[in-house]
Structure formats: structure tokens, C-alpha cells
């Protein structure tokens, strides 16, 4: 499954899945799982059971692809080429 870093609230990282379900994880646990500090809009390939994230890995290619899609959408909305 894909998880996206929605926001960071103090020491808590809030993630959403594709169905818009929210997951909350301590910043330290996020860093331990992924090996990096959280950043908004980062995409993770993850496995979860219930509300618990069992594994997660940062996916650089998926993050870049989704950022490019968002950039193109904004450019279209604002009439930029």
C-alpha cells in the first residue's frame, strides 16, 4: 500500500493512505522505519495491519512522480505552460 506524509504535528507524523485513512506515528518511529526524517508529501511503500504500520520504506520515484503530477495540475489551473 502507499502512504503519504500528510503533515507533521510536533513529534507526530500524520500519514494518509489512498482511501484517505489516517495513520499517526511518532516521529522517532517513522525515522526508525524509513531511515530518514519525515517530509510532507513523501511517499512510502508500506504494510499496515489495522491502525498499526508494520513496515515502511521511502519511495523516491513515487514521490517525484506524484509531485510532478501535482505541479502539472497547478500549472493547468493557473494557465501556465
PDB file of C-alpha atoms in Angstrom:
ATOM      1  CA  UNK A   1       0.000   0.000   0.000  1.00  0.00           C
ATOM      2  CA  UNK A   2       1.026   3.621  -0.469  1.00  0.00           C
ATOM      3  CA  UNK A   3       1.171   6.084   2.397  1.00  0.00           C
ATOM      4  CA  UNK A   4       1.750   9.800   2.015  1.00  0.00           C
ATOM      5  CA  UNK A   5       3.143  12.109   4.694  1.00  0.00           C
ATOM      6  CA  UNK A   6       0.212  14.489   5.074  1.00  0.00           C
ATOM      7  CA  UNK A   7       1.655  16.650   7.818  1.00  0.00           C
ATOM      8  CA  UNK A   8       3.909  16.739  10.849  1.00  0.00           C
ATOM      9  CA  UNK A   9       2.387  17.777  14.166  1.00  0.00           C
ATOM     10  CA  UNK A  10       5.178  18.220  16.684  1.00  0.00           C
ATOM     11  CA  UNK A  11       6.587  14.747  17.317  1.00  0.00           C
ATOM     12  CA  UNK A  12       3.795  13.008  15.384  1.00  0.00           C
ATOM     13  CA  UNK A  13       3.792  12.207  11.674  1.00  0.00           C
ATOM     14  CA  UNK A  14       0.327  12.009  10.102  1.00  0.00           C
ATOM     15  CA  UNK A  15       0.086   9.784   7.046  1.00  0.00           C
ATOM     16  CA  UNK A  16      -2.807   9.020   4.695  1.00  0.00           C
ATOM     17  CA  UNK A  17      -3.417   6.007   2.525  1.00  0.00           C
ATOM     18  CA  UNK A  18      -5.112   6.050  -0.881  1.00  0.00           C
ATOM     19  CA  UNK A  19      -8.513   5.617   0.775  1.00  0.00           C
ATOM     20  CA  UNK A  20      -7.775   8.698   2.930  1.00  0.00           C
ATOM     21  CA  UNK A  21      -7.451   6.661   6.133  1.00  0.00           C
ATOM     22  CA  UNK A  22      -5.219   8.445   8.639  1.00  0.00           C
ATOM     23  CA  UNK A  23      -2.301   6.854  10.435  1.00  0.00           C
ATOM     24  CA  UNK A  24      -0.362   8.552  13.204  1.00  0.00           C
ATOM     25  CA  UNK A  25       3.147   7.526  14.126  1.00  0.00           C
ATOM     26  CA  UNK A  26       5.784   9.003  16.407  1.00  0.00           C
ATOM     27  CA  UNK A  27       8.489  10.896  14.523  1.00  0.00           C
ATOM     28  CA  UNK A  28      11.160   8.637  16.082  1.00  0.00           C
ATOM     29  CA  UNK A  29       9.291   5.512  14.920  1.00  0.00           C
ATOM     30  CA  UNK A  30       8.943   6.982  11.413  1.00  0.00           C
ATOM     31  CA  UNK A  31      12.674   7.634  11.277  1.00  0.00           C
ATOM     32  CA  UNK A  32      13.441   4.127  12.561  1.00  0.00           C
ATOM     33  CA  UNK A  33      11.181   2.551   9.898  1.00  0.00           C
ATOM     34  CA  UNK A  34      12.312   4.634   6.938  1.00  0.00           C
ATOM     35  CA  UNK A  35      15.850   5.683   7.864  1.00  0.00           C
ATOM     36  CA  UNK A  36      15.067   9.346   7.159  1.00  0.00           C
ATOM     37  CA  UNK A  37      13.363  12.364   8.633  1.00  0.00           C
ATOM     38  CA  UNK A  38       9.748  12.903   7.551  1.00  0.00           C
ATOM     39  CA  UNK A  39       8.905  15.492   4.907  1.00  0.00           C
ATOM     40  CA  UNK A  40       5.431  16.480   3.748  1.00  0.00           C
ATOM     41  CA  UNK A  41       4.301  14.736   0.545  1.00  0.00           C
ATOM     42  CA  UNK A  42       6.877  11.933   0.826  1.00  0.00           C
ATOM     43  CA  UNK A  43       5.506   8.622  -0.431  1.00  0.00           C
ATOM     44  CA  UNK A  44       6.080   5.370   1.399  1.00  0.00           C
ATOM     45  CA  UNK A  45       5.583   1.810   0.280  1.00  0.00           C
ATOM     46  CA  UNK A  46       4.117   0.319   3.444  1.00  0.00           C
ATOM     47  CA  UNK A  47       2.362  -2.572   5.092  1.00  0.00           C
ATOM     48  CA  UNK A  48      -0.188  -1.966   7.823  1.00  0.00           C
ATOM     49  CA  UNK A  49      -2.450  -4.076   9.980  1.00  0.00           C
ATOM     50  CA  UNK A  50      -5.394  -2.223  11.455  1.00  0.00           C
ATOM     51  CA  UNK A  51      -4.098   1.148  12.595  1.00  0.00           C
ATOM     52  CA  UNK A  52      -0.520  -0.083  13.003  1.00  0.00           C
ATOM     53  CA  UNK A  53       2.181   0.401  10.386  1.00  0.00           C
ATOM     54  CA  UNK A  54       4.251  -2.781  10.236  1.00  0.00           C
ATOM     55  CA  UNK A  55       6.812  -1.684   7.646  1.00  0.00           C
ATOM     56  CA  UNK A  56       7.507   1.372   5.541  1.00  0.00           C
ATOM     57  CA  UNK A  57      10.128   2.434   3.034  1.00  0.00           C
ATOM     58  CA  UNK A  58      10.570   5.816   1.370  1.00  0.00           C
ATOM     59  CA  UNK A  59       9.981   5.620  -2.398  1.00  0.00           C
ATOM     60  CA  UNK A  60      11.894   8.370  -4.189  1.00  0.00           C
ATOM     61  CA  UNK A  61      10.474   7.575  -7.641  1.00  0.00           C
ATOM     62  CA  UNK A  62       6.844   7.591  -6.471  1.00  0.00           C
ATOM     63  CA  UNK A  63       7.393  10.814  -4.528  1.00  0.00           C
ATOM     64  CA  UNK A  64       8.873  12.524  -7.602  1.00  0.00           C
ATOM     65  CA  UNK A  65       6.121  11.215  -9.890  1.00  0.00           C
ATOM     66  CA  UNK A  66       3.330  12.479  -7.651  1.00  0.00           C
ATOM     67  CA  UNK A  67       4.988  15.867  -7.191  1.00  0.00           C
ATOM     68  CA  UNK A  68       5.249  16.196 -10.981  1.00  0.00           C
ATOM     69  CA  UNK A  69       1.548  15.343 -11.405  1.00  0.00           C
ATOM     70  CA  UNK A  70       0.640  17.967  -8.790  1.00  0.00           C
ATOM     71  CA  UNK A  71       2.885  20.553 -10.457  1.00  0.00           C
ATOM     72  CA  UNK A  72       1.264  19.942 -13.859  1.00  0.00           C
ATOM     73  CA  UNK A  73      -2.218  20.175 -12.348  1.00  0.00           C
ATOM     74  CA  UNK A  74      -1.416  23.514 -10.704  1.00  0.00           C
ATOM     75  CA  UNK A  75       0.102  24.847 -13.913  1.00  0.00           C
ATOM     76  CA  UNK A  76      -3.062  23.883 -15.808  1.00  0.00           C
ATOM     77  CA  UNK A  77      -5.277  25.534 -13.201  1.00  0.00           C
ATOM     78  CA  UNK A  78      -3.299  28.775 -13.358  1.00  0.00           C
ATOM     79  CA  UNK A  79      -2.907  28.748 -17.151  1.00  0.00           C
ATOM     80  CA  UNK A  80       0.837  28.188 -17.143  1.00  0.00           C
ATOM     81  CA  UNK A  81       2.553  26.079 -19.761  1.00  0.00           C
TER      82      UNK A  81
END
